[in-house]
mmCIF file with all atom_site columns, C-alpha atoms in Angstrom:
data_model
loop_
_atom_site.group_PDB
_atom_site.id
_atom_site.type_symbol
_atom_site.label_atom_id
_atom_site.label_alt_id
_atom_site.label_comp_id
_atom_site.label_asym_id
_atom_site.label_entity_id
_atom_site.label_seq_id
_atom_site.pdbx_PDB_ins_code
_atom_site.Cartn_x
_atom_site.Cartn_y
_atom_site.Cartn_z
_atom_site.occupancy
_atom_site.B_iso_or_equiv
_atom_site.pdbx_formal_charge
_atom_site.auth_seq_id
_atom_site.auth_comp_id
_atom_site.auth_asym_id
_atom_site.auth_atom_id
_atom_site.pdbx_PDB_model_num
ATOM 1   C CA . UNK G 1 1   ? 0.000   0.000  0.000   1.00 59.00 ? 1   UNK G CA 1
ATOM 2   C CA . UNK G 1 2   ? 2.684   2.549  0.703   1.00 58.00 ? 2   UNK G CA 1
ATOM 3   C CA . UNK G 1 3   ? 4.349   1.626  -2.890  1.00 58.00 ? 3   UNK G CA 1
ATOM 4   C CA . UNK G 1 4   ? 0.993   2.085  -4.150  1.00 55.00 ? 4   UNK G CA 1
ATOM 5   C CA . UNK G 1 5   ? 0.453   5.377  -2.338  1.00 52.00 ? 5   UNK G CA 1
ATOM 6   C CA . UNK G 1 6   ? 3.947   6.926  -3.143  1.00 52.00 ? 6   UNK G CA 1
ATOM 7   C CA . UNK G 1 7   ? 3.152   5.757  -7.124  1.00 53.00 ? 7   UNK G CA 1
ATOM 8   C CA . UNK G 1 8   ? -0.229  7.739  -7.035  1.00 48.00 ? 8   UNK G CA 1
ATOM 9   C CA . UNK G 1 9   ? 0.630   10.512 -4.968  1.00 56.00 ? 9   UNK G CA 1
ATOM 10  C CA . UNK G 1 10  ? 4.617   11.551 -6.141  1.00 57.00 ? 10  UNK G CA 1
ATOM 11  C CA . UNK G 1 11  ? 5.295   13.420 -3.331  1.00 57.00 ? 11  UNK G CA 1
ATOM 12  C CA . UNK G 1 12  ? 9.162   12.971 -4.107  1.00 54.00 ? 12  UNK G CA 1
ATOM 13  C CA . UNK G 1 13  ? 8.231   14.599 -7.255  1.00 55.00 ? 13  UNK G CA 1
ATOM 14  C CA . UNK G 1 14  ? 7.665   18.266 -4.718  1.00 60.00 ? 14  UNK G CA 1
ATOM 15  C CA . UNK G 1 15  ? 11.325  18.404 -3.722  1.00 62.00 ? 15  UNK G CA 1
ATOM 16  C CA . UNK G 1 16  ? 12.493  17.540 -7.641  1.00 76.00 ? 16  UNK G CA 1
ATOM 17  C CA . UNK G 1 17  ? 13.125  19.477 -10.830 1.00 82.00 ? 17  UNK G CA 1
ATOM 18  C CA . UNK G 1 18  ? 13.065  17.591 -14.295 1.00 86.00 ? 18  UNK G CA 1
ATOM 19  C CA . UNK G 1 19  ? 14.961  20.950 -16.731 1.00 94.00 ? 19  UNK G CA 1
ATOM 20  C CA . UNK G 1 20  ? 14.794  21.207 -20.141 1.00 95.00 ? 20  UNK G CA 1
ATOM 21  C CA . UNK G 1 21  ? 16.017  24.079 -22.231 1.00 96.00 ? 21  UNK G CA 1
ATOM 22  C CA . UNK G 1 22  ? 14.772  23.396 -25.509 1.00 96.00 ? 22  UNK G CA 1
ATOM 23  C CA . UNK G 1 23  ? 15.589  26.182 -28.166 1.00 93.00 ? 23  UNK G CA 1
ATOM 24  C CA . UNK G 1 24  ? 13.384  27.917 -30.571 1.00 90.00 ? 24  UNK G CA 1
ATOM 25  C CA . UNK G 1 25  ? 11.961  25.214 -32.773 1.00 87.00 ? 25  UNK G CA 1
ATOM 26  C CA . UNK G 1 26  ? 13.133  25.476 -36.645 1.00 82.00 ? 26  UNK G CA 1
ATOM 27  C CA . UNK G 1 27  ? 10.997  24.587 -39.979 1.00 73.00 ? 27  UNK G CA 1
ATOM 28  C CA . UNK G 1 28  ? 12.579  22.325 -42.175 1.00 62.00 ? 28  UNK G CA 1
ATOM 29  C CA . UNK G 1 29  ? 13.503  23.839 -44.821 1.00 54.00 ? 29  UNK G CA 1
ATOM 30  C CA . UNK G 1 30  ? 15.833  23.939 -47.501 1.00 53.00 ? 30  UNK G CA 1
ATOM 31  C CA . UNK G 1 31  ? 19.746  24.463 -47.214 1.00 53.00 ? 31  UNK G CA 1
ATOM 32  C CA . UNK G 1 32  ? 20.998  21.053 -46.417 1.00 55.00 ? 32  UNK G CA 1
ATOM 33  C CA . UNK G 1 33  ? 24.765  21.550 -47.722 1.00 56.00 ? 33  UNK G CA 1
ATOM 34  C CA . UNK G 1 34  ? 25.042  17.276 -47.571 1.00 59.00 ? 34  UNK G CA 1
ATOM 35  C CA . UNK G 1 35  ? 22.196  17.088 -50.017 1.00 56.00 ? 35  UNK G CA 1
ATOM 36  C CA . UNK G 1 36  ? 23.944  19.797 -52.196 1.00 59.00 ? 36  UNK G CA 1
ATOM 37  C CA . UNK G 1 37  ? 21.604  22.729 -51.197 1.00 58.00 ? 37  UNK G CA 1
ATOM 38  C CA . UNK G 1 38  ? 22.244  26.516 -50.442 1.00 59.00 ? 38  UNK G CA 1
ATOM 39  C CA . UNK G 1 39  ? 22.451  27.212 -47.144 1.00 57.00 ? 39  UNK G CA 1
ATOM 40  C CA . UNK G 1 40  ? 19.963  29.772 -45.938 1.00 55.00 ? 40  UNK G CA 1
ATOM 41  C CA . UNK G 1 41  ? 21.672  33.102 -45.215 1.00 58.00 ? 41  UNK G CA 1
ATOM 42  C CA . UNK G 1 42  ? 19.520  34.262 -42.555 1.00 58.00 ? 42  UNK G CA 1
ATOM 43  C CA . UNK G 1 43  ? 17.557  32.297 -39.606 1.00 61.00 ? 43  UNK G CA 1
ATOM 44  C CA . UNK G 1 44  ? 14.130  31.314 -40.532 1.00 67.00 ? 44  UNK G CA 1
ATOM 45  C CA . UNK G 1 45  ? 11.652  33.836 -39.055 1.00 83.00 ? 45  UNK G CA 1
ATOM 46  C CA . UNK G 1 46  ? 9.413   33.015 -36.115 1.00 90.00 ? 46  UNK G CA 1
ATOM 47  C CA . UNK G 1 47  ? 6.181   34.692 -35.864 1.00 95.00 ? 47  UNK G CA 1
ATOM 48  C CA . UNK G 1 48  ? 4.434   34.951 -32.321 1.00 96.00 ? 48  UNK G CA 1
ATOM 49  C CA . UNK G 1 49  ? 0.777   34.854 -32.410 1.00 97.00 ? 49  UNK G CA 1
ATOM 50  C CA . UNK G 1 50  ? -0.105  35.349 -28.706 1.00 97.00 ? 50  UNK G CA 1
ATOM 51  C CA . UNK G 1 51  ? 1.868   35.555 -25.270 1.00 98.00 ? 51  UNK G CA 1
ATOM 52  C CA . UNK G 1 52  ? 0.664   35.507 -21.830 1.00 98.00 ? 52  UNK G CA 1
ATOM 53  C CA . UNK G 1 53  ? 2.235   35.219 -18.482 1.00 98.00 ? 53  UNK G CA 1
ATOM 54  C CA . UNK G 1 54  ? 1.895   32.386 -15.968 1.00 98.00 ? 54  UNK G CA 1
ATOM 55  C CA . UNK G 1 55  ? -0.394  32.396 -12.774 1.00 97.00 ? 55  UNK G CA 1
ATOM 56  C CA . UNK G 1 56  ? -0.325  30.430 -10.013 1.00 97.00 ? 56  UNK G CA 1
ATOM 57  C CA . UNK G 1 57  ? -3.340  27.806 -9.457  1.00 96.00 ? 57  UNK G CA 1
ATOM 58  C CA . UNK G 1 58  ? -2.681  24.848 -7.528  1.00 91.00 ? 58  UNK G CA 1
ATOM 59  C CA . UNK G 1 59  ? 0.998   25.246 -7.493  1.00 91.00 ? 59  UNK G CA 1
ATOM 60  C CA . UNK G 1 60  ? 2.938   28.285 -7.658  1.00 93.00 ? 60  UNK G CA 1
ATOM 61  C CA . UNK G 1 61  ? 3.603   29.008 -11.247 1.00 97.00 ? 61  UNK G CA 1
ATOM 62  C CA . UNK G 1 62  ? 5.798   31.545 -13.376 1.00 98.00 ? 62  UNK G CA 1
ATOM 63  C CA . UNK G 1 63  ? 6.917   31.433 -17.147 1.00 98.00 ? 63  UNK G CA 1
ATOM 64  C CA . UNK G 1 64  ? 5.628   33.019 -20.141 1.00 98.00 ? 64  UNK G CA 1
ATOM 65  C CA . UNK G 1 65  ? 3.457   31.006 -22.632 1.00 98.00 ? 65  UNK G CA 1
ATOM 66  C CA . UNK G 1 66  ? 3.764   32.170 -26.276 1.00 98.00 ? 66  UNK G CA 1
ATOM 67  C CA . UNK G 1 67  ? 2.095   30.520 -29.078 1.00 98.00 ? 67  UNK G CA 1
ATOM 68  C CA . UNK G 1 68  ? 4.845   30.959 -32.300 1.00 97.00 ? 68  UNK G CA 1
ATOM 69  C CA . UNK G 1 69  ? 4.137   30.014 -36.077 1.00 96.00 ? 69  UNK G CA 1
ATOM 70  C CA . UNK G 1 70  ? 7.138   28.704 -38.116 1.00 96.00 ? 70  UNK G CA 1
ATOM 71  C CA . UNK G 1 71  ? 7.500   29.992 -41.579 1.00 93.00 ? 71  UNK G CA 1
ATOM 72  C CA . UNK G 1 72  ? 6.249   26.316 -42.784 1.00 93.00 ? 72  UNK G CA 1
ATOM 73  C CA . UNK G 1 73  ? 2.928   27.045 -41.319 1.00 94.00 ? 73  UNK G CA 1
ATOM 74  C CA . UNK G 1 74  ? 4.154   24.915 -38.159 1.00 96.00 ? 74  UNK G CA 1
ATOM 75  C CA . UNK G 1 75  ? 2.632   26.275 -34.912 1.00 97.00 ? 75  UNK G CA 1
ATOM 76  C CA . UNK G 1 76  ? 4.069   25.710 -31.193 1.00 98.00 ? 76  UNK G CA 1
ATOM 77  C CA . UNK G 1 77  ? 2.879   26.299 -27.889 1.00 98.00 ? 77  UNK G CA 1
ATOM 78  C CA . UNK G 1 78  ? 6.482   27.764 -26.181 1.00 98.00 ? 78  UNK G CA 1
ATOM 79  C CA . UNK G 1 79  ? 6.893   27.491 -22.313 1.00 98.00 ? 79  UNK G CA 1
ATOM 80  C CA . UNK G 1 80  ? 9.816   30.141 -21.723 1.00 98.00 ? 80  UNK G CA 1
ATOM 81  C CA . UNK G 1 81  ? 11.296  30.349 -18.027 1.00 98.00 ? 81  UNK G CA 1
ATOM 82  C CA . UNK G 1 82  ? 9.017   27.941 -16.330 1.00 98.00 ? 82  UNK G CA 1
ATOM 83  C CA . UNK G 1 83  ? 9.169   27.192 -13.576 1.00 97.00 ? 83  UNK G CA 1
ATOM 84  C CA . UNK G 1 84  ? 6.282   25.328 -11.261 1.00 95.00 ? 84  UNK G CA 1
ATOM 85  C CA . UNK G 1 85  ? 6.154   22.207 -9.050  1.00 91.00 ? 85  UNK G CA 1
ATOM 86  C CA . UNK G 1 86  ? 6.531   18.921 -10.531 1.00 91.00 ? 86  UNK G CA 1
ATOM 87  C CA . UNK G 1 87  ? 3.842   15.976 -10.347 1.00 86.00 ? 87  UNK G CA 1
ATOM 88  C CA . UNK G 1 88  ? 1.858   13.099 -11.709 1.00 86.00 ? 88  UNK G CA 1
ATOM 89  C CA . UNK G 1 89  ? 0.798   13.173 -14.903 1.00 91.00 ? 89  UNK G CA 1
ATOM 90  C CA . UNK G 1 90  ? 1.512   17.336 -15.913 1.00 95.00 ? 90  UNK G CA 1
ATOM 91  C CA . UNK G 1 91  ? -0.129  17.620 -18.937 1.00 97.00 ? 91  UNK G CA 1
ATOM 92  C CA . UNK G 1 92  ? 0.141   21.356 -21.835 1.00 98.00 ? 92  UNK G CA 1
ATOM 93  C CA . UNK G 1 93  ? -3.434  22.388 -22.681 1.00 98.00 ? 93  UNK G CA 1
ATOM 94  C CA . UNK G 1 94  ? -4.820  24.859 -24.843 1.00 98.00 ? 94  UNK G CA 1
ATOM 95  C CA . UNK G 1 95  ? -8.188  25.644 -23.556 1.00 97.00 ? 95  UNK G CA 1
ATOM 96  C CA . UNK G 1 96  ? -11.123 27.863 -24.384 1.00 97.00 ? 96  UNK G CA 1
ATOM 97  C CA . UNK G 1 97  ? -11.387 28.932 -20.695 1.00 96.00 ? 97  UNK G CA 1
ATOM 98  C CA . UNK G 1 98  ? -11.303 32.177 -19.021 1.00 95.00 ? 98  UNK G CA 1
ATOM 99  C CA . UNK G 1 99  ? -8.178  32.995 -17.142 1.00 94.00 ? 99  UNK G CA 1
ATOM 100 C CA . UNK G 1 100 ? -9.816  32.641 -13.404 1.00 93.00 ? 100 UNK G CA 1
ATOM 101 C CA . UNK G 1 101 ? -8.570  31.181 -10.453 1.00 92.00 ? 101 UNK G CA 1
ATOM 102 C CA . UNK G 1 102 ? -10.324 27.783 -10.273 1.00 91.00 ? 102 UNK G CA 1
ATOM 103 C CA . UNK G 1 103 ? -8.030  25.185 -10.072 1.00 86.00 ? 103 UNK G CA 1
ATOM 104 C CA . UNK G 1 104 ? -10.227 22.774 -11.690 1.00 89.00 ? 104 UNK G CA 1
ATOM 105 C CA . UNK G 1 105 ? -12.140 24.183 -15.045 1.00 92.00 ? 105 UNK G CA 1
ATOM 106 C CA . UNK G 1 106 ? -9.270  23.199 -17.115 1.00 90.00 ? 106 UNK G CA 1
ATOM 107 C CA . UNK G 1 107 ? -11.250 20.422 -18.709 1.00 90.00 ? 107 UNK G CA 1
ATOM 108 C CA . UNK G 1 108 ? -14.846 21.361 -18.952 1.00 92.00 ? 108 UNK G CA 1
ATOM 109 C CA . UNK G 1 109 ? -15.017 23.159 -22.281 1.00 93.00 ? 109 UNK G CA 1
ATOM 110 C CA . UNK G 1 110 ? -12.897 22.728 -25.277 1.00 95.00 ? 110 UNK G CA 1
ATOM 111 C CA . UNK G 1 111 ? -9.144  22.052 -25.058 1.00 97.00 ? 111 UNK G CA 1
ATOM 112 C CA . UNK G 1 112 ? -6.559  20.592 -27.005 1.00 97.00 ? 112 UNK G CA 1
ATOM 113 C CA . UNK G 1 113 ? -3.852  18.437 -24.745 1.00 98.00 ? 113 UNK G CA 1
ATOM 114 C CA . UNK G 1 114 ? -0.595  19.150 -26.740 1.00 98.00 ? 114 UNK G CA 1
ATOM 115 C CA . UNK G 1 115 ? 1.321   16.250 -24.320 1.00 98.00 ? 115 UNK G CA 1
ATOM 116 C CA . UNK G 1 116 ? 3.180   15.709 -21.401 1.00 97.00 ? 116 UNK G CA 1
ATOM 117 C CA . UNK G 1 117 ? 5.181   18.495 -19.665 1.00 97.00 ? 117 UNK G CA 1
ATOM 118 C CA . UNK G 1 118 ? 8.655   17.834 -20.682 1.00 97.00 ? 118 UNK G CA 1
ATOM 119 C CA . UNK G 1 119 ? 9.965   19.797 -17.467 1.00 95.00 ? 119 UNK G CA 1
ATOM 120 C CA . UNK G 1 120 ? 8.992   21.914 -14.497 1.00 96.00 ? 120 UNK G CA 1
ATOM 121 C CA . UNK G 1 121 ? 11.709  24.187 -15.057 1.00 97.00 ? 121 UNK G CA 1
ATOM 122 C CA . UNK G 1 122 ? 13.203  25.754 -18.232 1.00 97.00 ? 122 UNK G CA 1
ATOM 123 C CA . UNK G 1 123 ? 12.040  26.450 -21.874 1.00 98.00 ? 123 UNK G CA 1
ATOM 124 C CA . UNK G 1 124 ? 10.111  24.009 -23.932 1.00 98.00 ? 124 UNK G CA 1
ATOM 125 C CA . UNK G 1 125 ? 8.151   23.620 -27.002 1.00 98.00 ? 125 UNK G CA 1
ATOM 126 C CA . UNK G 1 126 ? 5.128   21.604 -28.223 1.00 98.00 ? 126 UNK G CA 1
ATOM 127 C CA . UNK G 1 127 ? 3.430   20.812 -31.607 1.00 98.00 ? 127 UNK G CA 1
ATOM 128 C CA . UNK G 1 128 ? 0.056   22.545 -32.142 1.00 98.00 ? 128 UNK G CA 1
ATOM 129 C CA . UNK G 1 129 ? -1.590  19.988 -34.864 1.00 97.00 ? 129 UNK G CA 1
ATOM 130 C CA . UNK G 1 130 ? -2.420  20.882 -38.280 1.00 96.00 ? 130 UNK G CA 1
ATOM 131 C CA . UNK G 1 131 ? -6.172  21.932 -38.676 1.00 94.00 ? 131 UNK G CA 1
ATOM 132 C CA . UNK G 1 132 ? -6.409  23.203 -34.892 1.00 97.00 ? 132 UNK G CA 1
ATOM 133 C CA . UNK G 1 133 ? -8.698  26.816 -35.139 1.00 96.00 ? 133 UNK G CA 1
ATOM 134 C CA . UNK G 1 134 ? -6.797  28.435 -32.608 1.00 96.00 ? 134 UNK G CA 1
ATOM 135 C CA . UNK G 1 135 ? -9.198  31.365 -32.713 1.00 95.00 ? 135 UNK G CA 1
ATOM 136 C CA . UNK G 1 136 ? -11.742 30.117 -30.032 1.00 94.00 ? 136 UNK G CA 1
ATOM 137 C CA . UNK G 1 137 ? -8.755  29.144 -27.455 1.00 97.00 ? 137 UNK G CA 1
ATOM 138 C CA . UNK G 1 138 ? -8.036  31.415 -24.281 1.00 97.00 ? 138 UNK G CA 1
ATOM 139 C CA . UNK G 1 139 ? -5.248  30.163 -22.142 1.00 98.00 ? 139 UNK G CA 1
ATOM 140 C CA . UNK G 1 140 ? -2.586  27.873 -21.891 1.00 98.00 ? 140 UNK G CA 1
ATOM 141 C CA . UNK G 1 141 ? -2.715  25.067 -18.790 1.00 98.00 ? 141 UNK G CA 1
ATOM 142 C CA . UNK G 1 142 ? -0.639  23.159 -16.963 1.00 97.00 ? 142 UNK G CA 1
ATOM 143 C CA . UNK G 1 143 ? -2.789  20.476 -15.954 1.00 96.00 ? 143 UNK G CA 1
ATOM 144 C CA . UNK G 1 144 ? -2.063  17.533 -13.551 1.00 93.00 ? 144 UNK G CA 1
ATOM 145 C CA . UNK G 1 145 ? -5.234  15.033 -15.352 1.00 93.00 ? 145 UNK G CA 1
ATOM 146 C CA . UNK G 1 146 ? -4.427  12.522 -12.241 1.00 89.00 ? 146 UNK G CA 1
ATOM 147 C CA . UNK G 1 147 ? -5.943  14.824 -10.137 1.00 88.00 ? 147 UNK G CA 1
ATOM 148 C CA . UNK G 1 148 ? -8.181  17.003 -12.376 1.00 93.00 ? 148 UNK G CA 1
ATOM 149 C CA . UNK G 1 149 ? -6.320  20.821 -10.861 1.00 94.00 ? 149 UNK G CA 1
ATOM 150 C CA . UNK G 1 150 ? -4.216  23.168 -13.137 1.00 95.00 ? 150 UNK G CA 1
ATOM 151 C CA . UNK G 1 151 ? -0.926  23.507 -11.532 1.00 96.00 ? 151 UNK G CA 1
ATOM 152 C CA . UNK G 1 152 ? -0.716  27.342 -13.464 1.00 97.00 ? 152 UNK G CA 1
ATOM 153 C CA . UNK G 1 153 ? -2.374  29.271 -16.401 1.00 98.00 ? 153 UNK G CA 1
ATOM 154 C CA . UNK G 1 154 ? -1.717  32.062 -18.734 1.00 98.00 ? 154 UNK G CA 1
ATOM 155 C CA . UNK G 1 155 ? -3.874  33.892 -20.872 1.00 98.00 ? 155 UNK G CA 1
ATOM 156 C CA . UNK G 1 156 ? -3.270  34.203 -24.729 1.00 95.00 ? 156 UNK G CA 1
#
């Protein structure tokens, strides 16, 4: 039972930090010298679409969220200088939800679960789907789905 416990719960998971510091993400594009291409003389341009700082729900929460389009149509949600508590299950959503303070609204209208939080702390990017009308989405959540509460949220 305590195994069982510690699995559900993570408490270790309070006092830990998983990092990542994932850069900007790139389209793929042309200028692959090995495949006897021009190189591209400039960076590829990344547009930002919407930004919106963190606030703290169940957890205390900080970062910016920015949602970034790729020159190759390619659209990311970007978590920049997060930094919130680690847990079970920490899930990215885009949601059609008012910023509030509720910890547990998160799921109740529309939202689009872009994966698993790659880290608690640091910058980190993930794939918005092709076909995905961003126009009716409000915020950005980090939502722990084992126990149904949004750890922080940030309007866009």
């Amino acid at each position: 039972l305590l195994g069982l416990g510690i699995y559900w719960f993570g408490p270790q998971r309070l006092f830990l930090d998983r990092e990542v510091a994932e850069g900007l993400p790139t389209p793929t594009v042309a200028g692959d010298p090995s495949a006897g291409e021009e190189p591209m003389d400039e960076p590829p341009a990344v547009q930002e679409l919407a930004s919106g700082e963190f606030r703290t729900l169940e957890h205390g929460t900080t970062g910016l969220a920015r949602i970034v389009e790729l020159e190759d149509g390619s659209r990311f949600v970007r978590l920049e200088d997060l930094d919130t508590s680690d847990g079970p299950d920490l899930r990215v959503y885009l949601t059609d939800q008012p910023v509030s303070d509720d910890w547990g609204v998160w799921d109740d209208g529309a939202y689009v679960d872009l994966g698993a939080l790659k880290g608690n702390v640091g910058d980190s990017n993930y794939l918005i789907a092709d076909g995905v009308d961003l126009s009716g989405f409000r915020t950005v959540v980090i939502w722990c789905r084992r126990f149904t509460v949004g750890f922080g949220v940030a309007p866009i």
